[in-house]
């Protein structure tokens, strides 16, 4: 029988070298509000046979962020994305469909939830629990949080298939989440033209590319401004509202590597990444959109991550979005699932989760493919 322990602030901590301690230890101590302004969650740790996974607890109305609210992620954030689609007929069709889903599924049925393997970033390490471990952790969570649903982040297609088998003891269900893109250096294989062009841009910017490691006030302020310009002003206010304390922690703790590019006399681009197993995971980015287009900063930043992954012998995970851009540079698509635990809830909540799952599994992959997300 797998061993499961749920750890809170004040409990004996896992070793300081563990990724969970380095990336989310401050959330366990202080909660999310000081670091993500549009959330207020408790964060716990689950120790399953020595694997330590973050647990993010949403008690029903703790989030206005797609990272930690299933309702925002699957409905409100999707609506924001649909508004950005250029083709009018497609845009209005998507909006009508999403609004119909919104009318059918109450927020209160989805947002009382415990996230498992949630690192409070868009992409975290892959879920690596076996089927018996998933079942044991689900049982422990049901005993601790009997009124919450459970969402296990970043499950592979193989894991999703495993839990969907009728004899699976976990009573979990898989839902399509998104299309991700991964890249790995293949010795002897000629890279695409776009890859070579981006590598040239990187060489041009190399003298002005540096790793940022000190949390000086001006640096923290500039990183926050570049992040806001991209994620909040350009895309959606439903993205994470990272505070100055978040950027300070990222720079001070070092688990999240932060790289910046200076152009025209100042810092106008940054990209972050971290290692998890055999992956280098590209994470939070920020840039001045106009100067990024002018100088090719985003392209140079992606090329920098590819070079780091090649040098370290790792697979680069570039998360989701900009599918055509990533495919042209040799990335391969990979489907990410979430695992849902809701069978212990009242029937109305079970119905809402089942409806959401059915809709996204039927429609989600086709939308991502058609729009090259």
Coordinates of N, CA, C and O in Angstrom, one line a residue, residues 6-130:
X6 N 0.0 14.2 4.2 CA -0.3 15.6 3.8 C 0.4 16.5 4.8 O 0.2 16.4 6.0
X7 N 1.2 17.4 4.3 CA 2.0 18.3 5.1 C 1.6 19.7 5.0 O 1.3 20.2 3.9
X8 N 1.4 20.4 6.1 CA 1.1 21.8 6.2 C 2.2 22.6 6.7 O 3.2 22.1 7.1
X9 N 2.0 24.0 6.7 CA 3.0 24.8 7.3 C 3.2 24.4 8.8 O 2.2 24.2 9.5
X10 N 4.4 24.3 9.2 CA 4.7 23.9 10.6 C 5.0 22.4 10.7 O 5.7 22.0 11.7
X11 N 4.6 21.6 9.8 CA 5.0 20.2 9.8 C 6.5 20.1 9.3 O 7.0 21.0 8.7
X12 N 7.1 19.0 9.7 CA 8.5 18.8 9.3 C 8.6 18.8 7.7 O 7.8 18.2 7.0
X13 N 9.5 19.6 7.2 CA 9.6 19.9 5.8 C 10.5 18.8 5.1 O 11.4 18.2 5.7
X14 N 10.2 18.5 3.8 CA 11.1 17.7 3.0 C 12.4 18.5 2.9 O 12.6 19.6 3.2
X15 N 13.4 17.8 2.4 CA 14.8 18.3 2.3 C 14.8 19.6 1.5 O 14.0 19.8 0.5
X16 N 15.7 20.5 1.8 CA 15.8 21.8 1.1 C 16.1 21.7 -0.3 O 15.9 22.7 -1.1
X17 N 16.7 20.6 -0.8 CA 17.1 20.5 -2.2 C 16.0 20.0 -3.1 O 16.1 20.1 -4.3
X18 N 14.9 19.6 -2.5 CA 13.7 19.1 -3.3 C 13.1 20.3 -4.1 O 13.0 21.4 -3.6
X19 N 12.7 20.0 -5.3 CA 12.1 21.1 -6.2 C 10.9 21.7 -5.5 O 10.7 22.9 -5.6
X20 N 10.1 20.8 -4.8 CA 8.9 21.4 -4.2 C 9.2 22.4 -3.1 O 8.6 23.4 -3.0
X21 N 10.3 22.1 -2.4 CA 10.7 23.1 -1.3 C 11.2 24.4 -1.9 O 10.9 25.5 -1.5
X22 N 11.9 24.3 -3.0 CA 12.5 25.5 -3.6 C 11.5 26.3 -4.4 O 11.6 27.5 -4.5
X23 N 10.6 25.6 -5.1 CA 9.6 26.4 -5.9 C 8.4 26.8 -5.2 O 7.8 27.8 -5.5
X24 N 7.9 26.0 -4.2 CA 6.6 26.4 -3.6 C 6.7 26.5 -2.1 O 5.7 26.7 -1.4
X25 N 7.9 26.3 -1.5 CA 8.0 26.4 0.0 C 7.4 27.7 0.6 O 6.8 27.7 1.6
X26 N 7.7 28.8 -0.1 CA 7.2 30.1 0.4 C 5.6 30.2 0.4 O 5.0 30.8 1.2
X27 N 5.0 29.5 -0.6 CA 3.6 29.4 -0.6 C 3.0 28.6 0.6 O 2.0 29.0 1.1
X28 N 3.7 27.5 0.9 CA 3.3 26.7 2.1 C 3.3 27.6 3.3 O 2.4 27.5 4.2
X29 N 4.3 28.4 3.5 CA 4.5 29.2 4.7 C 3.5 30.4 4.7 O 2.9 30.7 5.8
X30 N 3.2 31.0 3.6 CA 2.5 32.3 3.6 C 1.2 32.3 2.8 O 0.5 33.3 2.8
X31 N 0.9 31.2 2.1 CA -0.2 31.2 1.2 C 0.1 31.9 -0.1 O 1.2 32.4 -0.3
X32 N -0.8 32.0 -1.0 CA -0.5 32.6 -2.3 C -0.7 34.1 -2.4 O -0.2 34.7 -3.3
X33 N -1.6 34.7 -1.6 CA -1.9 36.1 -1.7 C -0.8 37.0 -1.8 O -0.8 38.0 -2.6
X34 N 0.3 36.9 -1.0 CA 1.4 37.8 -1.2 C 2.2 37.7 -2.5 O 2.9 38.7 -2.8
X35 N 2.0 36.7 -3.2 CA 2.7 36.4 -4.5 C 1.9 36.5 -5.7 O 2.3 36.9 -6.8
X36 N 0.6 36.1 -5.6 CA -0.3 36.1 -6.8 C -1.5 36.9 -6.3 O -2.4 36.4 -5.5
X37 N -1.6 38.2 -6.7 CA -2.6 39.1 -6.0 C -4.0 38.7 -6.3 O -4.9 39.1 -5.5
X38 N -4.3 38.0 -7.4 CA -5.7 37.6 -7.7 C -6.1 36.2 -7.2 O -6.9 35.5 -7.7
X39 N -5.3 35.7 -6.1 CA -5.6 34.5 -5.5 C -5.5 34.6 -4.0 O -4.7 35.5 -3.5
X40 N -6.1 33.7 -3.2 CA -5.8 33.6 -1.8 C -6.0 32.1 -1.4 O -7.1 31.7 -0.8
X41 N -5.0 31.3 -1.6 CA -5.1 29.9 -1.3 C -4.1 29.4 -0.2 O -3.1 30.0 -0.1
X42 N -4.5 28.4 0.4 CA -3.6 27.6 1.2 C -2.8 26.7 0.3 O -3.4 26.2 -0.7
X43 N -1.6 26.4 0.6 CA -0.8 25.5 -0.2 C -0.2 24.4 0.7 O 0.4 24.8 1.7
X44 N -0.4 23.2 0.4 CA 0.1 22.1 1.2 C 1.0 21.2 0.4 O 1.1 21.5 -0.8
X45 N 1.6 20.2 1.0 CA 2.4 19.3 0.2 C 1.9 17.9 0.5 O 1.5 17.5 1.6
X46 N 1.9 17.0 -0.6 CA 1.6 15.6 -0.4 C 2.9 14.8 -0.7 O 3.5 15.0 -1.7
X47 N 3.2 14.0 0.3 CA 4.4 13.1 0.2 C 3.8 11.7 -0.1 O 3.2 11.1 0.7
X48 N 4.1 11.2 -1.3 CA 3.6 9.9 -1.7 C 4.8 9.1 -2.1 O 5.4 9.2 -3.1
X49 N 5.1 8.2 -1.1 CA 6.3 7.3 -1.3 C 7.5 8.1 -1.6 O 8.4 7.7 -2.4
X50 N 7.7 9.3 -1.0 CA 8.9 10.1 -1.2 C 8.8 11.1 -2.3 O 9.6 12.0 -2.4
X51 N 7.7 11.0 -3.2 CA 7.5 12.0 -4.2 C 6.7 13.1 -3.5 O 5.6 12.9 -2.9
X52 N 7.2 14.4 -3.6 CA 6.5 15.5 -3.0 C 5.9 16.4 -4.0 O 6.5 16.9 -4.9
X53 N 4.5 16.5 -3.9 CA 3.7 17.3 -4.8 C 3.0 18.4 -4.1 O 2.5 18.2 -3.0
X54 N 2.9 19.6 -4.7 CA 2.2 20.7 -4.1 C 0.7 20.5 -4.3 O 0.2 20.0 -5.3
X55 N -0.1 20.9 -3.2 CA -1.5 20.9 -3.3 C -2.0 22.3 -3.1 O -1.6 23.0 -2.1
X56 N -2.8 22.8 -4.0 CA -3.4 24.1 -3.9 C -4.9 24.0 -3.6 O -5.6 23.4 -4.3
X57 N -5.3 24.6 -2.5 CA -6.7 24.5 -2.0 C -7.5 25.7 -2.3 O -7.1 26.8 -1.9
X58 N -8.5 25.6 -3.1 CA -9.5 26.6 -3.4 C -10.8 26.3 -2.7 O -11.4 25.2 -3.0
X59 N -11.2 27.1 -1.7 CA -12.4 26.8 -0.9 C -13.7 27.3 -1.5 O -14.7 27.3 -0.9
X60 N -13.6 27.7 -2.8 CA -14.8 28.0 -3.5 C -14.9 29.4 -4.1 O -15.6 29.6 -5.1
X61 N -14.2 30.4 -3.5 CA -14.2 31.7 -4.1 C -12.9 32.4 -3.8 O -12.8 33.6 -3.4
X62 N -11.8 31.7 -4.0 CA -10.5 32.2 -3.7 C -9.6 32.6 -4.9 O -8.5 32.9 -4.7
X63 N -10.2 32.7 -6.0 CA -9.4 32.9 -7.2 C -10.1 33.7 -8.3 O -11.3 33.4 -8.6
X64 N -9.4 34.6 -8.9 CA -9.8 35.2 -10.2 C -8.8 35.0 -11.2 O -8.5 35.8 -12.1
X65 N -8.1 33.8 -11.2 CA -7.0 33.5 -12.0 C -7.2 32.1 -12.6 O -7.6 31.2 -11.9
X66 N -6.9 32.0 -13.9 CA -7.1 30.7 -14.6 C -6.3 29.6 -14.0 O -6.6 28.4 -14.1
X67 N -5.1 29.9 -13.4 CA -4.3 28.9 -12.8 C -4.9 28.1 -11.7 O -4.7 26.9 -11.5
X68 N -5.8 28.7 -10.9 CA -6.3 28.1 -9.7 C -7.8 28.1 -9.6 O -8.4 27.8 -8.5
X69 N -8.5 28.3 -10.7 CA -10.0 28.2 -10.7 C -10.4 27.4 -12.0 O -10.2 27.9 -13.1
X70 N -11.0 26.2 -11.8 CA -11.5 25.5 -13.0 C -12.5 26.3 -13.8 O -12.5 26.2 -15.0
X71 N -13.3 27.0 -13.1 CA -14.3 27.8 -13.8 C -13.7 28.8 -14.7 O -14.0 29.0 -15.9
X72 N -12.7 29.6 -14.1 CA -12.0 30.6 -14.9 C -11.2 29.9 -16.0 O -11.3 30.4 -17.2
X73 N -10.5 28.8 -15.7 CA -9.7 28.2 -16.7 C -10.5 27.7 -17.9 O -10.2 28.0 -19.1
X74 N -11.6 26.9 -17.6 CA -12.3 26.3 -18.7 C -13.4 27.1 -19.3 O -13.8 26.8 -20.4
X75 N -13.8 28.2 -18.7 CA -14.9 28.9 -19.2 C -14.5 30.4 -19.4 O -14.5 30.9 -20.5
X76 N -14.2 31.1 -18.3 CA -13.9 32.6 -18.5 C -12.7 32.8 -19.3 O -12.7 33.7 -20.2
X77 N -11.6 32.1 -19.1 CA -10.4 32.3 -19.8 C -10.6 31.9 -21.3 O -10.0 32.6 -22.2
X78 N -11.3 30.8 -21.5 CA -11.6 30.4 -22.9 C -12.4 31.5 -23.6 O -12.2 31.8 -24.8
X79 N -13.3 32.2 -22.9 CA -14.1 33.3 -23.5 C -13.1 34.4 -23.8 O -13.3 35.0 -24.9
X80 N -12.2 34.8 -23.0 CA -11.2 35.8 -23.3 C -10.4 35.4 -24.5 O -10.2 36.3 -25.4
X81 N -10.0 34.2 -24.6 CA -9.3 33.8 -25.8 C -10.2 33.9 -27.1 O -9.7 34.3 -28.1
X82 N -11.4 33.4 -27.0 CA -12.3 33.5 -28.1 C -12.4 34.9 -28.7 O -12.5 35.1 -29.9
X83 N -12.5 35.9 -27.8 CA -12.6 37.3 -28.2 C -11.4 37.7 -29.1 O -11.5 38.7 -29.8
X84 N -10.3 37.0 -28.9 CA -9.1 37.4 -29.7 C -9.0 36.8 -31.0 O -8.1 37.1 -31.8
X85 N -9.8 35.8 -31.3 CA -9.8 35.2 -32.6 C -10.2 36.1 -33.7 O -11.2 36.8 -33.6
X86 N -9.4 36.2 -34.8 CA -9.6 37.3 -35.8 C -10.8 37.0 -36.7 O -11.5 37.9 -37.1
X87 N -11.0 35.7 -37.1 CA -12.0 35.4 -38.0 C -13.4 35.6 -37.3 O -13.7 34.9 -36.3
X88 N -14.2 36.5 -37.8 CA -15.4 36.9 -37.1 C -16.4 35.7 -36.9 O -16.9 35.5 -35.8
X89 N -16.6 34.9 -37.9 CA -17.5 33.8 -37.8 C -17.1 32.8 -36.7 O -17.9 32.3 -35.9
X90 N -15.8 32.5 -36.8 CA -15.2 31.5 -35.8 C -15.3 32.2 -34.4 O -15.7 31.5 -33.4
X91 N -15.0 33.4 -34.3 CA -15.0 34.1 -33.0 C -16.4 34.1 -32.4 O -16.6 33.7 -31.2
X92 N -17.4 34.4 -33.2 CA -18.8 34.5 -32.6 C -19.3 33.1 -32.3 O -20.1 32.8 -31.4
X93 N -18.9 32.1 -33.1 CA -19.3 30.7 -32.9 C -18.8 30.2 -31.6 O -19.5 29.6 -30.8
X94 N -17.5 30.5 -31.3 CA -16.9 30.0 -30.1 C -17.5 30.7 -28.9 O -17.8 30.1 -27.8
X95 N -17.7 32.1 -29.0 CA -18.3 32.8 -27.9 C -19.7 32.3 -27.6 O -20.1 32.1 -26.4
X96 N -20.5 32.0 -28.6 CA -21.9 31.5 -28.3 C -21.8 30.1 -27.6 O -22.6 29.8 -26.7
X97 N -20.9 29.3 -28.1 CA -20.7 28.0 -27.5 C -20.3 28.1 -26.0 O -20.9 27.4 -25.1
X98 N -19.3 28.9 -25.7 CA -18.8 29.0 -24.4 C -19.8 29.6 -23.5 O -20.0 29.2 -22.3
X99 N -20.6 30.6 -23.9 CA -21.6 31.2 -23.1 C -22.7 30.2 -22.8 O -23.4 30.2 -21.7
X100 N -23.0 29.2 -23.7 CA -24.0 28.2 -23.4 C -23.4 27.3 -22.3 O -24.2 26.8 -21.4
X101 N -22.1 27.0 -22.4 CA -21.5 26.1 -21.3 C -21.6 26.9 -20.0 O -21.9 26.3 -18.9
X102 N -21.3 28.2 -20.0 CA -21.4 29.0 -18.8 C -22.8 28.9 -18.2 O -22.9 28.8 -16.9
X103 N -23.8 29.0 -19.0 CA -25.2 29.0 -18.5 C -25.5 27.6 -17.9 O -26.4 27.6 -17.0
X104 N -24.9 26.6 -18.3 CA -25.3 25.2 -17.9 C -24.5 24.8 -16.6 O -24.9 23.8 -16.0
X105 N -23.3 25.4 -16.3 CA -22.5 24.9 -15.3 C -22.3 26.1 -14.2 O -21.6 27.0 -14.5
X106 N -22.8 25.9 -13.0 CA -22.6 27.0 -12.0 C -21.1 27.0 -11.5 O -20.5 25.9 -11.3
X107 N -20.6 28.1 -11.2 CA -19.3 28.2 -10.8 C -19.1 27.5 -9.4 O -18.0 26.9 -9.2
X108 N -20.1 27.5 -8.6 CA -19.9 26.9 -7.2 C -19.7 25.4 -7.3 O -19.2 24.8 -6.4
X109 N -20.1 24.8 -8.5 CA -19.9 23.4 -8.6 C -18.4 23.0 -9.0 O -18.0 21.8 -8.8
X110 N -17.7 24.0 -9.5 CA -16.3 23.7 -9.9 C -15.2 24.2 -9.0 O -14.2 23.6 -8.9
X111 N -15.5 25.3 -8.4 CA -14.3 26.0 -7.8 C -14.0 25.6 -6.3 O -13.1 26.2 -5.7
X112 N -14.7 24.7 -5.8 CA -14.3 24.1 -4.5 C -13.5 22.9 -4.8 O -14.0 21.8 -5.1
X113 N -12.2 23.1 -4.8 CA -11.3 22.2 -5.5 C -9.9 22.1 -4.8 O -9.5 23.2 -4.3
X114 N -9.3 21.0 -4.8 CA -7.9 20.8 -4.5 C -7.1 20.4 -5.7 O -7.4 19.4 -6.3
X115 N -6.1 21.3 -6.1 CA -5.3 20.9 -7.2 C -4.1 20.1 -6.7 O -3.5 20.4 -5.6
X116 N -3.7 19.1 -7.4 CA -2.6 18.2 -7.1 C -1.6 18.3 -8.2 O -1.9 18.4 -9.4
X117 N -0.3 18.4 -7.7 CA 0.8 18.6 -8.6 C 0.7 19.9 -9.3 O 1.0 20.1 -10.5
X118 N 0.3 20.9 -8.6 CA 0.2 22.3 -9.1 C 1.3 23.2 -8.5 O 1.3 23.4 -7.3
X119 N 2.1 23.6 -9.4 CA 3.3 24.4 -9.0 C 3.1 25.9 -9.2 O 4.1 26.7 -9.1
X120 N 1.9 26.3 -9.4 CA 1.5 27.7 -9.5 C 2.3 28.4 -10.6 O 2.6 29.6 -10.6
X121 N 2.5 27.6 -11.7 CA 3.0 28.1 -12.9 C 2.2 27.5 -14.0 O 1.5 26.5 -13.8
X122 N 2.2 28.0 -15.2 CA 1.4 27.5 -16.3 C 1.8 26.0 -16.6 O 0.9 25.2 -16.9
X123 N 3.1 25.7 -16.5 CA 3.5 24.3 -16.7 C 4.4 23.9 -15.6 O 5.4 24.5 -15.3
X124 N 4.1 22.8 -15.0 CA 4.9 22.2 -13.9 C 5.5 20.8 -14.3 O 5.2 20.4 -15.5
X125 N 6.1 20.1 -13.4 CA 6.6 18.8 -13.8 C 5.5 17.8 -14.1 O 4.4 18.0 -13.5
X126 N 5.8 16.8 -14.9 CA 4.8 15.9 -15.2 C 4.3 15.0 -14.0 O 5.2 14.7 -13.2
X127 N 3.1 14.7 -14.0 CA 2.6 13.8 -12.9 C 3.2 12.4 -13.1 O 3.0 11.8 -14.2
X128 N 3.8 11.9 -12.1 CA 4.6 10.7 -12.2 C 4.1 9.6 -11.2 O 4.9 8.7 -10.9
X129 N 2.9 9.7 -10.7 CA 2.4 8.7 -9.8 C 1.8 7.5 -10.5 O 1.2 7.6 -11.6
X130 N 2.0 6.3 -9.9 CA 1.4 5.1 -10.5 C -0.1 5.0 -10.2 O -0.6 5.8 -9.4

